[in-house]
Amino acid sequence: MIQHMIAVLDLGSPENTRIAREIRALGVYSEIHPHDIAPDALKAMQGIRGIILNGGENRVVDGKCVDVDPAIYDLGIPILAVDHSSPGHPADYPAWPEEDSEVLDQFLHTCKAERNWNMDNFIADQIELLRKQIGQRKVLLALSGGVDSSVVAALLLKAVGDRLTCVHVNHGLLRKGEPEQVVRVFRKEMGANLIYVDAVDRFLDKLAGVSDPEQKRKIIGKEFIRVFEEEARKLEGIELLGQGTIYPDIVESGTKTQKSIKSHHNVGGLPEDLKFELVEPLKQLFKDEVRACGKALGLPDDMVYRQPFPGPGLGVRCLGAITRDRLEIVRESDQILREEFKNAGLQGKVWQYFTVVPDFKSVGVRDGKRTFDYPVILRAVNTVDAMTASVEQVDWPVLSRITERILREVPGCNRVLYDLSPKPVATIEWE
Ligand code: XMP
């Protein structure tokens, strides 16, 4: 099916993503492109029905005033110019006004754009495209259990079945129950070829005594590649590699205004000499669309609506040199926090919440005896882009219940603290 499309050209607006999402919400596919895209390239885009010139304050990009190539006006494609201004940072923009949605809706009528962008069509199209790309060949996928890799796995499984092999590396830094969930959902319930690699000792041995956070990240990232590579080399005849690239990854590196947003790299880059052709079926989707896709493919809510989780996992929440006893305190307390947030209706409302265990002890008293144990720090923040974050004002009774449970159920812990620091000055993670 030819999918109609509206191209949003970035003329310095912080609103590119919002406008593209709004158009998609109105049922028409939309993509963001740089302002200096060649008119011929625009004309050649399949299904293009309209162009939006999306200007920021004074149309400034990288300190310079910009405009599009005037030949764009002669392409015979309807154009809508939008200019935004705000009293301060992008954060000051008011909520998207209803009148603006009406203007977009009207523009889509003018463009005669067919409203066929929805998850069922997307899934049907992707299955057809994946079958075409993959043919009789085999695909390998590093399945972390995160939203993106899980949705890629479910989609590939539907498209090519047992020509997909998933590798799940348990590096010992995952949350409680995660490796078991990946095995249960993909191997048992969905019937996927899943190789489960227990690399816990290997990672923890490599990390022993290492206290510098960046060094810890490097070791985890490198070791992950090594383990995955070893598994890949054991398999024969695999030419393709599935990747959970999503649209923001592409937008952030592809347009002028938004390229500086990304701050972290995920674990999972692969060595050059493993020559794979990439399969990236989610590269058109925003995060909420990825979740909708996962849901439509039958993945459980716990997997689809997960909060963001850093590649190095609990490794950066067990502060300083990682020890097994403190790692268990992080894992157990994190589970209690997640359960109680769910009970309080905060799951899916608060952007990210987790526990942290520092590498010092404090004095306490239990059953009339002195204790010398670790504290647990609770963190719960809200953010739009992870560049700034505010602290969730969790109700006191919820905090008390979490504290009570951690002190009662987690051995080796005698104090619970709530971190009240916004980003900046703090960061979201402690390391
Ligand atoms: P910070 O601590 O920098 O975190 O305020 C911002 C967001 O990034 C996540 N984060 C990471 N994600 N690899 C990742 O994939 C990492 O090394 C990493 N460090 C932090 C963090 O959880 C938060 O969502």
Tab-separated table of N, CA and C in Angstrom, residues 205-352:
chain	number	residue	atom	x	y	z
A	205	ASP	N	33.142	-10.809	37.636
A	205	ASP	CA	34.602	-10.978	37.821
A	205	ASP	C	35.357	-9.820	37.173
A	206	LYS	N	34.940	-9.473	35.958
A	206	LYS	CA	35.614	-8.373	35.236
A	206	LYS	C	35.449	-7.041	35.981
A	207	LEU	N	34.304	-6.888	36.655
A	207	LEU	CA	34.005	-5.608	37.312
A	207	LEU	C	34.561	-5.521	38.738
A	208	ALA	N	35.060	-6.641	39.239
A	208	ALA	CA	35.498	-6.669	40.643
A	208	ALA	C	36.559	-5.606	40.905
A	209	GLY	N	36.348	-4.798	41.913
A	209	GLY	CA	37.345	-3.797	42.311
A	209	GLY	C	37.346	-2.532	41.461
A	210	VAL	N	36.506	-2.465	40.417
A	210	VAL	CA	36.498	-1.268	39.548
A	210	VAL	C	35.469	-0.274	40.092
A	211	SER	N	35.929	0.923	40.461
A	211	SER	CA	34.982	1.852	41.082
A	211	SER	C	34.642	3.060	40.205
A	212	ASP	N	35.442	3.337	39.178
A	212	ASP	CA	35.164	4.511	38.341
A	212	ASP	C	33.964	4.240	37.418
A	213	PRO	N	32.932	5.112	37.469
A	213	PRO	CA	31.702	4.845	36.707
A	213	PRO	C	31.930	4.672	35.199
A	214	GLU	N	32.772	5.498	34.618
A	214	GLU	CA	32.973	5.389	33.166
A	214	GLU	C	33.689	4.097	32.815
A	215	GLN	N	34.647	3.720	33.706
A	215	GLN	CA	35.375	2.471	33.515
A	215	GLN	C	34.389	1.283	33.603
A	216	LYS	N	33.487	1.368	34.548
A	216	LYS	CA	32.482	0.302	34.698
A	216	LYS	C	31.646	0.197	33.419
A	217	ARG	N	31.198	1.367	32.908
A	217	ARG	CA	30.401	1.361	31.671
A	217	ARG	C	31.161	0.713	30.524
A	218	LYS	N	32.463	1.094	30.423
A	218	LYS	CA	33.280	0.569	29.310
A	218	LYS	C	33.404	-0.946	29.411
A	219	ILE	N	33.662	-1.431	30.613
A	219	ILE	CA	33.834	-2.877	30.794
A	219	ILE	C	32.544	-3.610	30.435
A	220	ILE	N	31.417	-3.077	30.907
A	220	ILE	CA	30.127	-3.744	30.641
A	220	ILE	C	29.849	-3.757	29.121
A	221	GLY	N	30.075	-2.606	28.470
A	221	GLY	CA	29.828	-2.498	27.030
A	221	GLY	C	30.714	-3.448	26.239
A	222	LYS	N	32.002	-3.469	26.580
A	222	LYS	CA	32.979	-4.292	25.850
A	222	LYS	C	32.697	-5.777	26.039
A	223	GLU	N	32.431	-6.128	27.283
A	223	GLU	CA	32.201	-7.544	27.595
A	223	GLU	C	30.919	-8.031	26.910
A	224	PHE	N	29.939	-7.144	26.846
A	224	PHE	CA	28.684	-7.508	26.186
A	224	PHE	C	28.960	-7.869	24.722
A	225	ILE	N	29.736	-7.021	24.063
A	225	ILE	CA	30.051	-7.272	22.652
A	225	ILE	C	30.789	-8.596	22.512
A	226	ARG	N	31.748	-8.817	23.424
A	226	ARG	CA	32.528	-10.062	23.365
A	226	ARG	C	31.638	-11.298	23.483
A	227	VAL	N	30.746	-11.274	24.466
A	227	VAL	CA	29.873	-12.437	24.686
A	227	VAL	C	28.970	-12.647	23.466
A	228	PHE	N	28.399	-11.549	22.985
A	228	PHE	CA	27.483	-11.652	21.847
A	228	PHE	C	28.225	-12.172	20.608
A	229	GLU	N	29.434	-11.646	20.430
A	229	GLU	CA	30.250	-12.048	19.290
A	229	GLU	C	30.571	-13.544	19.358
A	230	GLU	N	30.921	-14.016	20.538
A	230	GLU	CA	31.223	-15.445	20.694
A	230	GLU	C	30.016	-16.301	20.314
A	231	GLU	N	28.851	-15.871	20.738
A	231	GLU	CA	27.632	-16.628	20.404
A	231	GLU	C	27.368	-16.578	18.902
A	232	ALA	N	27.569	-15.379	18.324
A	232	ALA	CA	27.312	-15.213	16.886
A	232	ALA	C	28.230	-16.115	16.070
A	233	ARG	N	29.483	-16.245	16.513
A	233	ARG	CA	30.441	-17.053	15.744
A	233	ARG	C	30.115	-18.544	15.816
A	234	LYS	N	29.412	-18.940	16.883
A	234	LYS	CA	29.044	-20.361	17.011
A	234	LYS	C	27.953	-20.740	16.010
A	235	LEU	N	27.184	-19.725	15.578
A	235	LEU	CA	26.057	-20.002	14.686
A	235	LEU	C	26.534	-19.916	13.249
A	236	GLU	N	25.942	-20.722	12.405
A	236	GLU	CA	26.393	-20.675	11.017
A	236	GLU	C	25.317	-20.127	10.093
A	237	GLY	N	25.773	-19.477	9.040
A	237	GLY	CA	24.855	-19.077	7.977
A	237	GLY	C	23.950	-17.912	8.323
A	238	ILE	N	24.362	-17.071	9.274
A	238	ILE	CA	23.524	-15.911	9.581
A	238	ILE	C	24.107	-14.672	8.897
A	239	GLU	N	23.271	-14.010	8.109
A	239	GLU	CA	23.767	-12.855	7.347
A	239	GLU	C	23.198	-11.540	7.852
A	240	LEU	N	22.107	-11.621	8.609
A	240	LEU	CA	21.428	-10.379	8.970
A	240	LEU	C	21.387	-10.174	10.475
A	241	LEU	N	21.379	-8.898	10.868
A	241	LEU	CA	21.328	-8.567	12.287
A	241	LEU	C	20.156	-7.617	12.544
A	242	GLY	N	19.265	-8.006	13.436
A	242	GLY	CA	18.134	-7.145	13.788
A	242	GLY	C	18.589	-6.068	14.756
A	243	GLN	N	18.060	-4.849	14.593
A	243	GLN	CA	18.441	-3.755	15.495
A	243	GLN	C	17.198	-2.983	15.903
A	244	GLY	N	17.194	-2.532	17.159
A	244	GLY	CA	16.037	-1.786	17.657
A	244	GLY	C	16.162	-0.291	17.464
A	245	THR	N	16.720	0.133	16.329
A	245	THR	CA	16.809	1.569	16.044
A	245	THR	C	15.401	2.138	15.948
A	246	ILE	N	15.144	3.276	16.627
A	246	ILE	CA	13.815	3.886	16.493
A	246	ILE	C	13.956	5.294	15.919
A	247	TYR	N	12.826	5.905	15.589
A	247	TYR	CA	12.876	7.165	14.843
A	247	TYR	C	13.671	8.273	15.540
A	248	PRO	N	13.508	8.481	16.863
A	248	PRO	CA	14.308	9.532	17.507
A	248	PRO	C	15.825	9.335	17.320
A	249	ASP	N	16.305	8.088	17.241
A	249	ASP	CA	17.741	7.855	17.003
A	249	ASP	C	18.153	8.451	15.669
A	250	ILE	N	17.255	8.355	14.700
A	250	ILE	CA	17.562	8.851	13.359
A	250	ILE	C	17.402	10.363	13.302
A	251	VAL	N	16.322	10.862	13.882
A	251	VAL	CA	16.072	12.311	13.872
A	251	VAL	C	17.206	13.044	14.574
A	252	GLU	N	17.639	12.492	15.710
A	252	GLU	CA	18.649	13.192	16.493
A	252	GLU	C	19.979	13.296	15.772
A	253	SER	N	20.272	12.336	14.889
A	253	SER	CA	21.533	12.472	14.178
A	253	SER	C	21.314	13.113	12.819
A	254	GLY	N	20.065	13.244	12.398
A	254	GLY	CA	19.822	13.649	11.016
A	254	GLY	C	19.426	15.082	10.770
A	255	THR	N	18.898	15.795	11.761
A	255	THR	CA	18.496	17.166	11.480
A	255	THR	C	19.387	18.129	12.258
A	256	LYS	N	19.289	19.366	11.914
A	256	LYS	CA	20.247	20.341	12.452
A	256	LYS	C	19.977	20.676	13.913
A	257	THR	N	18.703	20.940	14.225
A	257	THR	CA	18.386	21.465	15.542
A	257	THR	C	18.516	20.417	16.632
A	258	GLN	N	18.172	19.159	16.293
A	258	GLN	CA	17.987	18.188	17.347
A	258	GLN	C	19.198	17.306	17.591
A	259	LYS	N	20.278	17.544	16.849
A	259	LYS	CA	21.336	16.547	16.900
A	259	LYS	C	22.076	16.494	18.238
A	260	SER	N	21.988	17.561	19.034
A	260	SER	CA	22.775	17.551	20.260
A	260	SER	C	22.058	16.897	21.436
A	261	ILE	N	20.846	16.411	21.234
A	261	ILE	CA	20.067	15.919	22.366
A	261	ILE	C	20.641	14.636	22.970
A	262	LYS	N	21.068	13.727	22.112
A	262	LYS	CA	21.453	12.411	22.628
A	262	LYS	C	22.722	12.466	23.470
A	263	SER	N	22.666	11.857	24.626
A	263	SER	CA	23.831	11.976	25.492
A	263	SER	C	24.464	10.641	25.837
A	264	HIS	N	23.748	9.548	25.617
A	264	HIS	CA	24.299	8.258	26.037
A	264	HIS	C	24.263	7.257	24.894
A	265	HIS	N	25.249	6.385	24.905
A	265	HIS	CA	25.229	5.306	23.925
A	265	HIS	C	24.821	4.035	24.616
A	266	ASN	N	24.068	3.246	23.908
A	266	ASN	CA	23.637	2.000	24.522
A	266	ASN	C	24.661	0.906	24.352
A	267	VAL	N	24.607	-0.046	25.266
A	267	VAL	CA	25.419	-1.238	25.123
A	267	VAL	C	24.939	-1.960	23.872
A	268	GLY	N	25.846	-2.503	23.092
A	268	GLY	CA	25.366	-3.336	21.992
A	268	GLY	C	25.959	-3.053	20.631
A	269	GLY	N	26.899	-2.087	20.515
A	269	GLY	CA	27.569	-1.862	19.235
A	269	GLY	C	28.357	-3.123	18.900
A	270	LEU	N	28.534	-3.396	17.626
A	270	LEU	CA	29.198	-4.651	17.274
A	270	LEU	C	30.493	-4.417	16.527
A	271	PRO	N	31.445	-5.351	16.632
A	271	PRO	CA	32.719	-5.164	15.946
A	271	PRO	C	32.542	-5.167	14.431
A	272	GLU	N	33.414	-4.410	13.780
A	272	GLU	CA	33.334	-4.203	12.337
A	272	GLU	C	33.431	-5.498	11.529
A	273	ASP	N	34.290	-6.440	12.045
A	273	ASP	CA	34.548	-7.604	11.200
A	273	ASP	C	33.399	-8.613	11.199
A	274	LEU	N	32.411	-8.403	12.077
A	274	LEU	CA	31.216	-9.243	11.980
A	274	LEU	C	30.313	-8.565	10.972
A	275	LYS	N	30.416	-8.964	9.741
A	275	LYS	CA	29.724	-8.211	8.689
A	275	LYS	C	28.276	-8.680	8.528
A	276	PHE	N	27.371	-7.886	9.054
A	276	PHE	CA	25.955	-8.219	8.942
A	276	PHE	C	25.242	-7.138	8.142
A	277	GLU	N	24.208	-7.558	7.442
A	277	GLU	CA	23.293	-6.576	6.866
A	277	GLU	C	22.264	-6.268	7.967
A	278	LEU	N	21.930	-4.989	8.131
A	278	LEU	CA	21.038	-4.630	9.240
A	278	LEU	C	19.551	-4.741	8.862
A	279	VAL	N	18.762	-5.143	9.855
A	279	VAL	CA	17.307	-5.170	9.703
A	279	VAL	C	16.762	-4.265	10.802
A	280	GLU	N	16.131	-3.154	10.409
A	280	GLU	CA	15.709	-2.162	11.402
A	280	GLU	C	14.227	-1.811	11.221
A	281	PRO	N	13.333	-2.723	11.616
A	281	PRO	CA	11.921	-2.502	11.281
A	281	PRO	C	11.231	-1.393	12.072
A	282	LEU	N	11.870	-0.853	13.135
A	282	LEU	CA	11.183	0.178	13.931
A	282	LEU	C	11.687	1.582	13.637
A	283	LYS	N	12.505	1.703	12.593
A	283	LYS	CA	13.178	2.994	12.438
A	283	LYS	C	12.240	4.139	12.068
A	284	GLN	N	10.988	3.836	11.737
A	284	GLN	CA	10.017	4.911	11.474
A	284	GLN	C	9.247	5.322	12.719
A	285	LEU	N	9.392	4.595	13.819
A	285	LEU	CA	8.457	4.779	14.941
A	285	LEU	C	8.985	5.619	16.094
A	286	PHE	N	8.112	6.456	16.650
A	286	PHE	CA	8.388	7.113	17.931
A	286	PHE	C	8.171	6.086	19.034
A	287	LYS	N	8.712	6.432	20.223
A	287	LYS	CA	8.666	5.461	21.324
A	287	LYS	C	7.239	4.987	21.649
A	288	ASP	N	6.293	5.935	21.695
A	288	ASP	CA	4.929	5.497	22.048
A	288	ASP	C	4.343	4.602	20.958
A	289	GLU	N	4.779	4.822	19.714
A	289	GLU	CA	4.313	3.960	18.622
A	289	GLU	C	4.953	2.565	18.732
A	290	VAL	N	6.220	2.534	19.206
A	290	VAL	CA	6.882	1.239	19.415
A	290	VAL	C	6.087	0.438	20.452
A	291	ARG	N	5.670	1.146	21.518
A	291	ARG	CA	4.883	0.466	22.563
A	291	ARG	C	3.558	-0.037	21.989
A	292	ALA	N	2.893	0.811	21.191
A	292	ALA	CA	1.608	0.415	20.600
A	292	ALA	C	1.809	-0.803	19.693
A	293	CYS	N	2.929	-0.816	18.985
A	293	CYS	CA	3.242	-1.930	18.086
A	293	CYS	C	3.435	-3.211	18.913
A	294	GLY	N	4.188	-3.104	20.013
A	294	GLY	CA	4.422	-4.254	20.888
A	294	GLY	C	3.116	-4.798	21.441
A	295	LYS	N	2.248	-3.885	21.798
A	295	LYS	CA	0.962	-4.293	22.373
A	295	LYS	C	0.131	-5.019	21.300
A	296	ALA	N	0.136	-4.438	20.086
A	296	ALA	CA	-0.623	-5.054	18.997
A	296	ALA	C	-0.067	-6.441	18.650
A	297	LEU	N	1.236	-6.651	18.917
A	297	LEU	CA	1.848	-7.949	18.629
A	297	LEU	C	1.683	-8.933	19.789
A	298	GLY	N	1.019	-8.496	20.857
A	298	GLY	CA	0.697	-9.409	21.950
A	298	GLY	C	1.733	-9.488	23.061
A	299	LEU	N	2.675	-8.534	23.116
A	299	LEU	CA	3.643	-8.562	24.222
A	299	LEU	C	2.962	-8.109	25.516
A	300	PRO	N	3.415	-8.634	26.678
A	300	PRO	CA	2.771	-8.247	27.939
A	300	PRO	C	3.013	-6.782	28.295
A	301	ASP	N	2.057	-6.167	29.004
A	301	ASP	CA	2.163	-4.759	29.389
A	301	ASP	C	3.452	-4.467	30.144
A	302	ASP	N	3.866	-5.374	31.021
A	302	ASP	CA	5.083	-5.160	31.812
A	302	ASP	C	6.293	-4.935	30.933
A	303	MET	N	6.280	-5.529	29.764
A	303	MET	CA	7.411	-5.412	28.858
A	303	MET	C	7.278	-4.146	28.002
A	304	VAL	N	6.042	-3.892	27.577
A	304	VAL	CA	5.789	-2.802	26.634
A	304	VAL	C	5.828	-1.428	27.313
A	305	TYR	N	5.365	-1.368	28.568
A	305	TYR	CA	5.317	-0.071	29.253
A	305	TYR	C	6.435	0.078	30.272
A	306	ARG	N	7.544	-0.589	30.032
A	306	ARG	CA	8.679	-0.467	30.948
A	306	ARG	C	9.217	0.951	30.952
A	307	GLN	N	9.749	1.350	32.104
A	307	GLN	CA	10.434	2.650	32.151
A	307	GLN	C	11.824	2.492	31.514
A	308	PRO	N	12.457	3.625	31.136
A	308	PRO	CA	13.789	3.502	30.542
A	308	PRO	C	14.771	2.853	31.517
A	309	PHE	N	15.675	2.060	30.992
A	309	PHE	CA	16.644	1.352	31.835
A	309	PHE	C	18.002	1.484	31.155
A	310	PRO	N	19.017	1.965	31.873
A	310	PRO	CA	20.298	2.205	31.204
A	310	PRO	C	20.974	0.904	30.763
A	311	GLY	N	21.710	0.985	29.651
A	311	GLY	CA	22.427	-0.192	29.148
A	311	GLY	C	23.244	-0.893	30.228
A	312	PRO	N	24.031	-0.153	31.047
A	312	PRO	CA	24.835	-0.823	32.080
A	312	PRO	C	23.998	-1.297	33.276
A	313	GLY	N	22.708	-1.103	33.194
A	313	GLY	CA	21.782	-1.684	34.165
A	313	GLY	C	22.053	-1.289	35.598
A	314	LEU	N	21.846	-2.261	36.494
A	314	LEU	CA	22.022	-1.979	37.916
A	314	LEU	C	23.479	-1.689	38.256
A	315	GLY	N	24.366	-1.936	37.289
A	315	GLY	CA	25.805	-1.705	37.510
A	315	GLY	C	26.121	-0.267	37.902
A	316	VAL	N	25.316	0.706	37.413
A	316	VAL	CA	25.582	2.107	37.773
A	316	VAL	C	24.705	2.554	38.953
A	317	ARG	N	23.975	1.591	39.535
A	317	ARG	CA	23.160	1.916	40.721
A	317	ARG	C	23.716	1.229	41.960
A	318	CYS	N	24.705	0.386	41.766
A	318	CYS	CA	25.452	-0.232	42.854
A	318	CYS	C	26.764	0.558	42.859
A	319	LEU	N	26.799	1.612	43.671
A	319	LEU	CA	27.851	2.623	43.512
A	319	LEU	C	29.248	2.101	43.861
A	320	GLY	N	30.245	2.675	43.161
A	320	GLY	CA	31.631	2.264	43.401
A	320	GLY	C	31.861	0.857	42.876
A	321	ALA	N	32.828	0.165	43.484
A	321	ALA	CA	33.131	-1.192	43.020
A	321	ALA	C	31.952	-2.112	43.351
A	322	ILE	N	31.442	-2.808	42.318
A	322	ILE	CA	30.234	-3.631	42.503
A	322	ILE	C	30.550	-4.860	43.353
A	323	THR	N	29.711	-5.102	44.365
A	323	THR	CA	29.842	-6.344	45.137
A	323	THR	C	28.506	-7.074	45.066
A	324	ARG	N	28.566	-8.381	45.178
A	324	ARG	CA	27.344	-9.180	45.012
A	324	ARG	C	26.311	-8.869	46.089
A	325	ASP	N	26.775	-8.630	47.333
A	325	ASP	CA	25.797	-8.375	48.398
A	325	ASP	C	25.037	-7.069	48.140
A	326	ARG	N	25.764	-6.017	47.718
A	326	ARG	CA	25.079	-4.739	47.468
A	326	ARG	C	24.225	-4.806	46.207
A	327	LEU	N	24.680	-5.591	45.225
A	327	LEU	CA	23.894	-5.747	43.995
A	327	LEU	C	22.530	-6.387	44.328
A	328	GLU	N	22.540	-7.340	45.236
A	328	GLU	CA	21.273	-7.957	45.653
A	328	GLU	C	20.382	-6.950	46.375
A	329	ILE	N	21.013	-6.053	47.170
A	329	ILE	CA	20.211	-5.022	47.865
A	329	ILE	C	19.556	-4.091	46.833
A	330	VAL	N	20.319	-3.721	45.791
A	330	VAL	CA	19.748	-2.861	44.738
A	330	VAL	C	18.587	-3.597	44.075
A	331	ARG	N	18.825	-4.857	43.705
A	331	ARG	CA	17.817	-5.612	42.952
A	331	ARG	C	16.538	-5.811	43.771
A	332	GLU	N	16.693	-6.191	45.027
A	332	GLU	CA	15.523	-6.457	45.866
A	332	GLU	C	14.762	-5.165	46.179
A	333	SER	N	15.489	-4.100	46.488
A	333	SER	CA	14.810	-2.848	46.842
A	333	SER	C	14.133	-2.239	45.610
A	334	ASP	N	14.762	-2.395	44.435
A	334	ASP	CA	14.176	-1.906	43.182
A	334	ASP	C	12.841	-2.607	42.914
A	335	GLN	N	12.814	-3.903	43.195
A	335	GLN	CA	11.586	-4.682	42.982
A	335	GLN	C	10.463	-4.179	43.895
A	336	ILE	N	10.822	-3.887	45.159
A	336	ILE	CA	9.820	-3.382	46.116
A	336	ILE	C	9.317	-2.013	45.657
A	337	LEU	N	10.245	-1.147	45.248
A	337	LEU	CA	9.857	0.185	44.766
A	337	LEU	C	8.897	0.065	43.585
A	338	ARG	N	9.230	-0.825	42.647
A	338	ARG	CA	8.383	-0.982	41.461
A	338	ARG	C	7.001	-1.513	41.831
A	339	GLU	N	6.974	-2.488	42.744
A	339	GLU	CA	5.673	-3.044	43.165
A	339	GLU	C	4.814	-1.971	43.826
A	340	GLU	N	5.424	-1.196	44.710
A	340	GLU	CA	4.646	-0.195	45.449
A	340	GLU	C	4.220	0.972	44.548
A	341	PHE	N	5.051	1.316	43.562
A	341	PHE	CA	4.643	2.355	42.604
A	341	PHE	C	3.451	1.853	41.791
A	342	LYS	N	3.489	0.582	41.451
A	342	LYS	CA	2.374	-0.006	40.695
A	342	LYS	C	1.103	0.019	41.545
A	343	ASN	N	1.231	-0.396	42.807
A	343	ASN	CA	0.068	-0.391	43.703
A	343	ASN	C	-0.497	1.009	43.884
A	344	ALA	N	0.385	2.024	43.869
A	344	ALA	CA	-0.063	3.401	44.107
A	344	ALA	C	-0.526	4.075	42.807
A	345	GLY	N	-0.551	3.322	41.708
A	345	GLY	CA	-0.994	3.882	40.426
A	345	GLY	C	0.037	4.803	39.782
A	346	LEU	N	1.294	4.667	40.198
A	346	LEU	CA	2.324	5.565	39.653
A	346	LEU	C	3.068	4.966	38.450
A	347	GLN	N	2.880	3.662	38.216
A	347	GLN	CA	3.540	3.033	37.073
A	347	GLN	C	2.987	3.643	35.786
A	348	GLY	N	3.886	4.040	34.893
A	348	GLY	CA	3.430	4.655	33.656
A	348	GLY	C	3.172	6.148	33.808
A	349	LYS	N	3.136	6.648	35.057
A	349	LYS	CA	2.928	8.089	35.285
A	349	LYS	C	4.255	8.762	35.568
A	350	VAL	N	5.099	8.086	36.350
A	350	VAL	CA	6.408	8.657	36.678
A	350	VAL	C	7.404	8.127	35.647
A	351	TRP	N	8.245	9.008	35.148
A	351	TRP	CA	9.095	8.667	34.001
A	351	TRP	C	10.142	7.595	34.324
A	352	GLN	N	10.816	7.784	35.466
A	352	GLN	CA	11.846	6.798	35.833
A	352	GLN	C	11.974	6.734	37.349
